[in-house]
Coordinates of C-alpha atoms and ligand atoms in Angstrom, one line a residue:
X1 CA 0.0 0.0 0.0
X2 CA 1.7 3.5 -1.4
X3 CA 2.0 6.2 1.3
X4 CA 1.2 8.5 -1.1
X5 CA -2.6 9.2 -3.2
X6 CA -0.3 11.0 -5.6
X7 CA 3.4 12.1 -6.1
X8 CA 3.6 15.3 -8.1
X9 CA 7.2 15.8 -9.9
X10 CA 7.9 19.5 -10.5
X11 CA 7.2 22.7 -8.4
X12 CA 6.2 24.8 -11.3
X13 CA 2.7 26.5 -11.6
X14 CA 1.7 23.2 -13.0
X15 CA 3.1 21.1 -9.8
X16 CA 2.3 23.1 -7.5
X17 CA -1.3 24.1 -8.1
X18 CA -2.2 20.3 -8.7
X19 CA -0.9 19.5 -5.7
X20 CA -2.9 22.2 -3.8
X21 CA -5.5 21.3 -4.8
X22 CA -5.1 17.5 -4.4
X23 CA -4.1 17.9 -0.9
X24 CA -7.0 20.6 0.0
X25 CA -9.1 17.9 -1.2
X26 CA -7.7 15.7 1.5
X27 CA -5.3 13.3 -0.3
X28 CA -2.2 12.4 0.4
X29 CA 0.3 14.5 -1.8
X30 CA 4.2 14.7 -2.0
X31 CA 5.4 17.8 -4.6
X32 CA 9.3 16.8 -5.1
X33 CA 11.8 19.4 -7.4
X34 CA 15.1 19.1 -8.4
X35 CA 15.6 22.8 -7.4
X36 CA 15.4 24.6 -4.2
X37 CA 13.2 27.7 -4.5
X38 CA 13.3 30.5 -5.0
X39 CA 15.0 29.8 -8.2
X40 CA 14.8 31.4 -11.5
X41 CA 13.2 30.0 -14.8
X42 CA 13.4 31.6 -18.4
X43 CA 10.1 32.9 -18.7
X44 CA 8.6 36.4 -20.1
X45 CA 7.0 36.3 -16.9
X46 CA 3.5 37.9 -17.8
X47 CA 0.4 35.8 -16.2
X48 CA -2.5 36.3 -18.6
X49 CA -5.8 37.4 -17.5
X50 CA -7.2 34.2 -17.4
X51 CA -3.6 33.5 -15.5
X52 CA -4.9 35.3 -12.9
X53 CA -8.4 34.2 -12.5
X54 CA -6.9 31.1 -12.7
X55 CA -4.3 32.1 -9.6
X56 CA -8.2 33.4 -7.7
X57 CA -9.7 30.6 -8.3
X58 CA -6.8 28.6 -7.0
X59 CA -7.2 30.8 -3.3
X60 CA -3.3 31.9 -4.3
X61 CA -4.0 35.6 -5.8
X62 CA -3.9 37.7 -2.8
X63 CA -0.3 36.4 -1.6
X64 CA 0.8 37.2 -5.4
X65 CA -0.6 40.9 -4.8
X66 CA 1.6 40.7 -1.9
X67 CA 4.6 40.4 -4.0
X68 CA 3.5 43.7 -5.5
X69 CA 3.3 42.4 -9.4
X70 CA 3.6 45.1 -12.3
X71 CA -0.4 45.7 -14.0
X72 CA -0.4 44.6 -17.6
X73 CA -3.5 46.1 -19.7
X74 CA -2.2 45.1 -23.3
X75 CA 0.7 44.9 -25.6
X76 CA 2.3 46.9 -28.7
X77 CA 3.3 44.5 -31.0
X78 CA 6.0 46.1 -33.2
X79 CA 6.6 43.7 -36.9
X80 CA 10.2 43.9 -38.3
X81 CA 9.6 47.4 -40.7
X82 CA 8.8 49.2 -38.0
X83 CA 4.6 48.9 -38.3
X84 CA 2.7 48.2 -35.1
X85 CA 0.0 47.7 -33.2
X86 CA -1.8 48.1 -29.9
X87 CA -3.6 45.6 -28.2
X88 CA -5.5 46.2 -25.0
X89 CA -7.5 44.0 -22.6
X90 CA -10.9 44.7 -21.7
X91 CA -11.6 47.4 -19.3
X92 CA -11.4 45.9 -15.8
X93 CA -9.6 43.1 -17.1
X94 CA -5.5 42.8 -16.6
X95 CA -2.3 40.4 -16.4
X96 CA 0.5 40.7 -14.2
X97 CA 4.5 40.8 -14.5
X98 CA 6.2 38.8 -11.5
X99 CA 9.2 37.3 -11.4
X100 CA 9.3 33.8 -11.6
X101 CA 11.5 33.2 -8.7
X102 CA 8.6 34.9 -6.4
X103 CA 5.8 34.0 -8.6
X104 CA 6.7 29.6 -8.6
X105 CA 7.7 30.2 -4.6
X106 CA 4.9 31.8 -3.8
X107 CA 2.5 28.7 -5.3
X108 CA 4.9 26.2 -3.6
X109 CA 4.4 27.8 -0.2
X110 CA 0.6 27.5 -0.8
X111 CA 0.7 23.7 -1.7
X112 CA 2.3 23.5 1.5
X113 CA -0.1 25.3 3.0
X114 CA -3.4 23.1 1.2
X115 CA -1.5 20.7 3.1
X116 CA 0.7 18.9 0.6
X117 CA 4.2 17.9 1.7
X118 CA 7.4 19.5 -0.5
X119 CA 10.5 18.1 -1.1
X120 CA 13.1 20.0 -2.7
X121 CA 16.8 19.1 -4.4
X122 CA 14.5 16.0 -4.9
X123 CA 15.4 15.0 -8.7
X124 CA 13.4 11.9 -10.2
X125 CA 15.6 9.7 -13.0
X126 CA 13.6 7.2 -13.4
X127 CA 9.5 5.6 -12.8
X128 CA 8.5 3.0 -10.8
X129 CA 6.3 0.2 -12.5
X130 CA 4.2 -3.1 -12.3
X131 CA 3.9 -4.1 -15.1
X132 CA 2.8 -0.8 -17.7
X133 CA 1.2 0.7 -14.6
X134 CA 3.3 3.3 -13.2
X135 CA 3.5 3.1 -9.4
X136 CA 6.1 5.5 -8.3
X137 CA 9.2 7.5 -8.8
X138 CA 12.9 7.1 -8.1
X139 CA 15.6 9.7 -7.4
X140 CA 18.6 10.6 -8.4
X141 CA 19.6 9.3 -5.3
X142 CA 18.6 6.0 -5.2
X143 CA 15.2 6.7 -2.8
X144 CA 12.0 4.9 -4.2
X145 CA 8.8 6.6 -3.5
X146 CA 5.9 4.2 -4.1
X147 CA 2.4 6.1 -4.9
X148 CA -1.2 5.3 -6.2
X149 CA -1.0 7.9 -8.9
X150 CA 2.4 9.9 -10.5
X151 CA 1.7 13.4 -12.0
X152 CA 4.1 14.6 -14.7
X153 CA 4.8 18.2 -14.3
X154 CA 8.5 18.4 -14.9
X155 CA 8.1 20.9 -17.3
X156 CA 9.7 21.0 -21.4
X157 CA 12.3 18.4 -21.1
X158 CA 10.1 16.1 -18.7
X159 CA 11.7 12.8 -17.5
X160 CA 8.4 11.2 -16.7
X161 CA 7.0 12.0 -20.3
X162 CA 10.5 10.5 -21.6
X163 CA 10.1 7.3 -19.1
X164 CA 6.4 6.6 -20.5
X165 CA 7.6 7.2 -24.1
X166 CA 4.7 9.5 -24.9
X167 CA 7.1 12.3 -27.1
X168 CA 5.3 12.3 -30.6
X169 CA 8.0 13.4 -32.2
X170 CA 11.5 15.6 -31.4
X171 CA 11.0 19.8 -32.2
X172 CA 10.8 20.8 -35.4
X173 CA 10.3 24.7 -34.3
X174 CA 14.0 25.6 -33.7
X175 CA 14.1 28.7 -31.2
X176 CA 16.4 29.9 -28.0
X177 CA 15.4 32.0 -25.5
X178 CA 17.8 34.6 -23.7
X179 CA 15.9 36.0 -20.8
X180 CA 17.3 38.4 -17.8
X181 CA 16.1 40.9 -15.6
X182 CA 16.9 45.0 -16.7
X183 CA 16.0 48.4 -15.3
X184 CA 14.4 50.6 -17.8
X185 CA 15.8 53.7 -18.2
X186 CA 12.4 54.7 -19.4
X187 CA 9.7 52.2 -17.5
X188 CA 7.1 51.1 -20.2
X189 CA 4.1 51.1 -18.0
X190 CA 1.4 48.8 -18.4
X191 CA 2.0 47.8 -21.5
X192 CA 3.9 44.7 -22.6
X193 CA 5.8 44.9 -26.3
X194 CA 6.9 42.4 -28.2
X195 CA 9.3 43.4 -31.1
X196 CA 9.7 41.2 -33.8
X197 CA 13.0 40.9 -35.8
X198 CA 14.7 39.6 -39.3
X199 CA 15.0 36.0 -37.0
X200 CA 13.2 36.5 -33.5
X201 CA 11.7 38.8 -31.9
X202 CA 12.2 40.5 -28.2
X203 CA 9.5 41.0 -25.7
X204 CA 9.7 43.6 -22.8
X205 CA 7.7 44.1 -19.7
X206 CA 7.5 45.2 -16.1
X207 CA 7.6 43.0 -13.3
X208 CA 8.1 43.3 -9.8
X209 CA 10.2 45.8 -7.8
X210 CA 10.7 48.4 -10.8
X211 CA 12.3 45.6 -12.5
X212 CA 11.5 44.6 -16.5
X213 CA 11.6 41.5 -17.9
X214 CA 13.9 41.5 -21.4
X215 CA 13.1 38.0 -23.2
X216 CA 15.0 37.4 -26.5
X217 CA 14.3 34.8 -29.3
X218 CA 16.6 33.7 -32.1
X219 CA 16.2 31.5 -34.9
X220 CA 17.5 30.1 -37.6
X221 CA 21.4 31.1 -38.6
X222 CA 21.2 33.5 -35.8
X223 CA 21.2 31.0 -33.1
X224 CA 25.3 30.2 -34.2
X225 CA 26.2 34.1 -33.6
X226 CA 24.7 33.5 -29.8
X227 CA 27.6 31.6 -29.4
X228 CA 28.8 30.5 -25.6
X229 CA 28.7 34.2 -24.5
X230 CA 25.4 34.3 -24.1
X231 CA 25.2 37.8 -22.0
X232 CA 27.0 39.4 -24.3
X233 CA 24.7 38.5 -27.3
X234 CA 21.7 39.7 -24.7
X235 CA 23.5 43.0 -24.4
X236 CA 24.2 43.5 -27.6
X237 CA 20.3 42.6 -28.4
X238 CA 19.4 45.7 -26.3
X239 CA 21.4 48.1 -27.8
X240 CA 20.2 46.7 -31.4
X241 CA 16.7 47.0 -30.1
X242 CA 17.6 50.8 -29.0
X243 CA 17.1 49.8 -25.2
X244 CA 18.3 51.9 -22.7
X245 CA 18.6 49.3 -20.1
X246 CA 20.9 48.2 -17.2
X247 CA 21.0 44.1 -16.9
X248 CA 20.5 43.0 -13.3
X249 CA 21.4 39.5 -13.5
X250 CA 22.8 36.8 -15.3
X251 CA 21.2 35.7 -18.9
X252 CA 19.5 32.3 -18.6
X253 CA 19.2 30.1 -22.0
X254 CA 16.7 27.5 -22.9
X255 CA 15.5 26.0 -26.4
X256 CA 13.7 24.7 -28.3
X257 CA 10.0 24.9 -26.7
X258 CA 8.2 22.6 -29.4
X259 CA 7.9 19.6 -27.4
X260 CA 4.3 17.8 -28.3
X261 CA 3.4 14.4 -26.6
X262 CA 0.9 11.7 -27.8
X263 CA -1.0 11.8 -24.6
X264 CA -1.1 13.2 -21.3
X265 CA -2.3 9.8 -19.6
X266 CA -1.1 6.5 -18.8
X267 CA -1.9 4.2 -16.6
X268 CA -0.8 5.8 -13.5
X269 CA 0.2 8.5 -14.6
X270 CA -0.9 12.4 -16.2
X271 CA 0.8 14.9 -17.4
X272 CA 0.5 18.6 -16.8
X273 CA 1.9 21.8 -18.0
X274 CA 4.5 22.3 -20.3
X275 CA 5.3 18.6 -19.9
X276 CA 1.7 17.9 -21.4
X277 CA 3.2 19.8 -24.6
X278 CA 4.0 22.7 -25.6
X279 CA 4.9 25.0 -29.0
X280 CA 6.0 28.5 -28.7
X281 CA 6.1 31.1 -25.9
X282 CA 4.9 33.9 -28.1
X283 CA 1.5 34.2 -27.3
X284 CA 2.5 34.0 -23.5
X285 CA 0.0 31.5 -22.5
X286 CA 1.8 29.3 -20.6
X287 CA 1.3 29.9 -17.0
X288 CA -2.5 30.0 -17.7
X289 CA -2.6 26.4 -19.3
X290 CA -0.7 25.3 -16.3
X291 CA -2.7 26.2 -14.2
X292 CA -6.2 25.5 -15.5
X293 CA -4.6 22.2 -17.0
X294 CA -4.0 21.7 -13.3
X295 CA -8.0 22.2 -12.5
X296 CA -8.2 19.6 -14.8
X297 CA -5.8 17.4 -13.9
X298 CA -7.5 17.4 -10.0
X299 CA -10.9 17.2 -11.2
X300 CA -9.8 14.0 -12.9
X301 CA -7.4 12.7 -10.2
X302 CA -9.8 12.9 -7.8
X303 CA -12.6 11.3 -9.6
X304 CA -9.7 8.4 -10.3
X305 CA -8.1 8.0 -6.7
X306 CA -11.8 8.1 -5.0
X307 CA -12.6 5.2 -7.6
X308 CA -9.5 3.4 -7.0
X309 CA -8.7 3.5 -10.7
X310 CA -6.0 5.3 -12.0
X311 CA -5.6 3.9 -15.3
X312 CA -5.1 5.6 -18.4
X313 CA -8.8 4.5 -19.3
X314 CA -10.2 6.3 -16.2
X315 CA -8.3 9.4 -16.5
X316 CA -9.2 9.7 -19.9
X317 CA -12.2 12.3 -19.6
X318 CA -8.9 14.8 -18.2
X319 CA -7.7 14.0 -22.5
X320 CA -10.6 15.2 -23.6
X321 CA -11.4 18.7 -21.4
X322 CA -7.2 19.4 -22.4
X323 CA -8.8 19.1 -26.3
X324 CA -11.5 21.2 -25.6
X325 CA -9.8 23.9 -23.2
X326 CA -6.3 24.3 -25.1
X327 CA -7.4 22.7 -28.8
X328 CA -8.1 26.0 -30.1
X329 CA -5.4 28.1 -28.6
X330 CA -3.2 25.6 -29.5
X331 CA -4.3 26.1 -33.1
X332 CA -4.0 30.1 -32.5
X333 CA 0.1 29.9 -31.6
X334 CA 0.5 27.9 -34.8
X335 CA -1.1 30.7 -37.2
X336 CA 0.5 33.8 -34.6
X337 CA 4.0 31.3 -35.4
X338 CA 3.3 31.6 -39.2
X339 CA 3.4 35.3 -39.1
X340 CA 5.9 36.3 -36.7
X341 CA 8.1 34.1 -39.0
X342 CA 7.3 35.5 -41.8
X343 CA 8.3 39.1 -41.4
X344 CA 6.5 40.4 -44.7
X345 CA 3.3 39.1 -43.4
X346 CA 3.3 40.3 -40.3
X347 CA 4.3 44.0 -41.3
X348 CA 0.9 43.8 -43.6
X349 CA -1.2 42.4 -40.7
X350 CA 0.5 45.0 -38.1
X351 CA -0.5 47.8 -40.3
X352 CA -4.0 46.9 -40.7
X353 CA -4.4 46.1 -37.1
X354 CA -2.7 49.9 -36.4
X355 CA -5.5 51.1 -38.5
X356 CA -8.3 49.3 -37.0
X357 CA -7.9 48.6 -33.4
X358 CA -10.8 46.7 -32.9
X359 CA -9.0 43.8 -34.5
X360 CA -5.5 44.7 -32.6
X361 CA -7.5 43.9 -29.4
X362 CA -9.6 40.7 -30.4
X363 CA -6.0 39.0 -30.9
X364 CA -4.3 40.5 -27.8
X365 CA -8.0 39.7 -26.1
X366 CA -7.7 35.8 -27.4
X367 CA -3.9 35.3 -26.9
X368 CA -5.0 36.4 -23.1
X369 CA -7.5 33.9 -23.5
X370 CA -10.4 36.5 -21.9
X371 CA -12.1 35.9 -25.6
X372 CA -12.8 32.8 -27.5
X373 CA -10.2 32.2 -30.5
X374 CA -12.7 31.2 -32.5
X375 CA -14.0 35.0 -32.4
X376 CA -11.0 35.8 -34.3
X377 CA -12.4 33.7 -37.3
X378 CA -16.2 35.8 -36.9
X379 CA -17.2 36.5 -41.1
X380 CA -17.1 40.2 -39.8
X381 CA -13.8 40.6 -38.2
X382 CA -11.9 38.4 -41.3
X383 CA -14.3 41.1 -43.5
X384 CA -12.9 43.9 -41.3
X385 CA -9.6 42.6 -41.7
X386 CA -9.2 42.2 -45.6
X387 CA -11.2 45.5 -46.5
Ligands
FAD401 C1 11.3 32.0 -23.3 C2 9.9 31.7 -22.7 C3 9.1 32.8 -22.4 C4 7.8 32.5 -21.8 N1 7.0 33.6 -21.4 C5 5.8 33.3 -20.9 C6 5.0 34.4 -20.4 O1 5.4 35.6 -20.5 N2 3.8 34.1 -19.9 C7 3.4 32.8 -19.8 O2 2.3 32.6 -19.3 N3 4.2 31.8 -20.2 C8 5.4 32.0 -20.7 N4 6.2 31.0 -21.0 C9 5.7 29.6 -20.8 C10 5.9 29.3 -19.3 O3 7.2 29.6 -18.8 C11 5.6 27.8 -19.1 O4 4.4 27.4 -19.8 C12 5.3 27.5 -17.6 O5 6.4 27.7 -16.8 C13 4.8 26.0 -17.4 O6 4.8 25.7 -16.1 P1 5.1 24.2 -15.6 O7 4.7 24.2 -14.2 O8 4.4 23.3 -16.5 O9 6.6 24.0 -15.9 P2 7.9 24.7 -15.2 O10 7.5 26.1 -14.8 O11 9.0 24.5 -16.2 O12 8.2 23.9 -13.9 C14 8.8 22.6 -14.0 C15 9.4 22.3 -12.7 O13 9.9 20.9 -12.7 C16 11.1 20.8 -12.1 N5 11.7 19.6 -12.7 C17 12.1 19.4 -13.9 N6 12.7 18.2 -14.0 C18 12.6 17.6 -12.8 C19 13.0 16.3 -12.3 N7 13.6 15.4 -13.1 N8 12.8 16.0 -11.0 C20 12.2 17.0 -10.2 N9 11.8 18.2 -10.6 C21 12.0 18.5 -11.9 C22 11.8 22.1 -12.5 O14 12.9 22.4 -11.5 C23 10.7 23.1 -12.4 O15 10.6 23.7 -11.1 C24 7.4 31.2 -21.6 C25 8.3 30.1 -21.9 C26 9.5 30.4 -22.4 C27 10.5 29.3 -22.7

């Protein structure tokens, strides 16, 4: 008999919030990371507004107020030829900036508080199994940790998504990240831009503590010239990018992000977050999905471990509500993808949106996932659009 209803590998939004909830619900939950928090991640750092309903609805948004969060009401999206636009959320309706180092701490000291038990420096290599069921982990260490159910939420390069052998296929999108902190000579407010280049784009925007968040992404021939001196490439990326801006800590690297799985249960085991698959950071969605996949992901475990059945076939309903609460976004960052790399296109689309702003705030409003995608695809706004 497993000590544990459920063993939750990573700390992330995606760990952590499932494990809240898991344990507020009265099970038996042990969150385990590799790191010790706070730590940093590379991240653009902007919760969406559904982000933060999401964080309310979770009972973890007033000790993120706390941390004292920058207000984000839109972004400025800027294409390569110098044509932008301005997207704004609806009135009433805002994201936030807050570094990940507070933001991921702050959700790990609320599973602890739901009730879950956290183990940090706590690095999995490998899954327990009988059989194909999966019936707990294994550290790096050598410590086995039997449990009734395993949650995957280890994040892009996730060893329990390797273990089960769910990768569909290795990333085809080739992109690298450069994220660090700055200080803004001129502080942009509460807007977010994103400026796109020849091969990546930047995207700026406040945090906490007067702080901004500089994230840039190369592609292509351009990741070569990145070389191994990475905060030198950063720096020179802000003076390119005519930033007046003082780095405040060390660059952090990561790449590629395009990372889809086959499924996001097996028989023992789910998946969550970024380890559940993920495409492209553009659209800055990824702190939402964590944490309303992690909704998900309770409502299903706890249907499962109440049943005593955690099989792939009883966790399968947690497949489908993914489908229907991600499918379209998913299909969203593909076309955003097709014309942020394709600067022509998106210069055209940039200056049409600058001349209608209606249309520059139905994308910003469905990349912040406050409005349906499939709104974007209404006869009138496509009419609006090509006219
Ligand atoms: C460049 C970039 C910019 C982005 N910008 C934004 C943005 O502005 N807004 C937004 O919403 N999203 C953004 N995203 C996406 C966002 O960062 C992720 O979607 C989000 O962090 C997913 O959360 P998670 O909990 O699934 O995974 P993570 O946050 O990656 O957490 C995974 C955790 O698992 C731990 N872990 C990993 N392996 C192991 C192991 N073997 N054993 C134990 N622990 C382990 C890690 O230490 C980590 O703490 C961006 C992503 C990138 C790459």
């Amino acid at each position: 008999m497993s000590a544990w209803d459920a063993v939750v590998v990573g700390g992330g939004p995606a760990g952590s919030a499932t494990a809240a909830r898991l344990a507020a619900d009265g099970f038996a939950v042990l969150l385990l990371d590799r790191a010790a928090f706070p730590r940093r991640k590379p991240c653009g750092e902007c919760v969406n507004p559904a982000g933060v309903a999401a964080l309310q609805r979770l009972g973890a948004l007033d000790r993120v107020l706390a941390a004292d969060p920058a207000r984000l009401d839109g972004w400025r999206i800027a294409a390569a030829d110098g044509r932008a636009f301005l997207g704004r959320f609806p009135s009433g309706v805002h994201g936030l900036g807050l570094g990940r180092e507070v933001l991921d701490a702050l959700l790990v000291d609320h599973a602890r508080d739901a009730g879950a038990e956290v183990r940090t420096g706590a690095k999995v290599v490998d899954l327990q199994r009988d059989g194909t069921r999966v019936t707990g982990v294994v550290l790096e260490d050598g410590t086995e940790i039997a449990s009734r159910v395993v949650v995957g939420a280890d994040g892009l390069r996730s060893i329990v998504v390797r273990r089960l052998e769910l990768l569909r296929r290795p990333p085809r999108l080739r992109k690298l990240a450069l994220t660090a902190h700055v200080r803004l000579a001129e502080p942009l407010g509460g807007r977010g831009e994103l400026r796109t280049l020849a091969a990546g784009c930047v995207g700026i925007a406040q945090v906490d503590g007067g702080r901004a968040n500089v994230t840039v992404v190369v592609t292509g021939d351009e990741m070569h010239a990145v070389g191994g001196d990475r905060d030198a490439y950063f720096d020179r990326a802000l003076r390119r990018c005519g930033l007046n801006a003082e780095r405040l800590d060390e660059v952090l690297a990561t790449g590629p992000f395009d990372w889809p799985v086959r499924r996001a249960v097996a028989d023992g085991a789910l998946l969550v977050g970024d380890a559940a698959g993920y495409y492209d950071p553009f659209t800055g969605q990824g702190i939402f999905r964590a944490l309303r996949g992690a909704e998900l992901a309770a409502d299903a475990l706890h249907a499962a471990l109440r049943a005593g059945d955690a099989t792939a076939t009883s966790l399968a309903p947690y497949e489908r509500a993914r489908r229907h609460a991600f499918g379209s976004g998913e299909r969203l960052q593909h076309l955003v993808e097709a014309f942020v790399s394709r600067p022509r296109l998106l210069g055209w689309a940039a200056g049409r949106f600058a001349r209608r702003p209606a249309l520059g705030d139905a994308i910003i409003r469905a990349t912040g996932d406050v409005r349906p995608v499939r709104s974007l695809f209404s006869p009138a706004l496509i009419a609006r659009l090509v006219a």
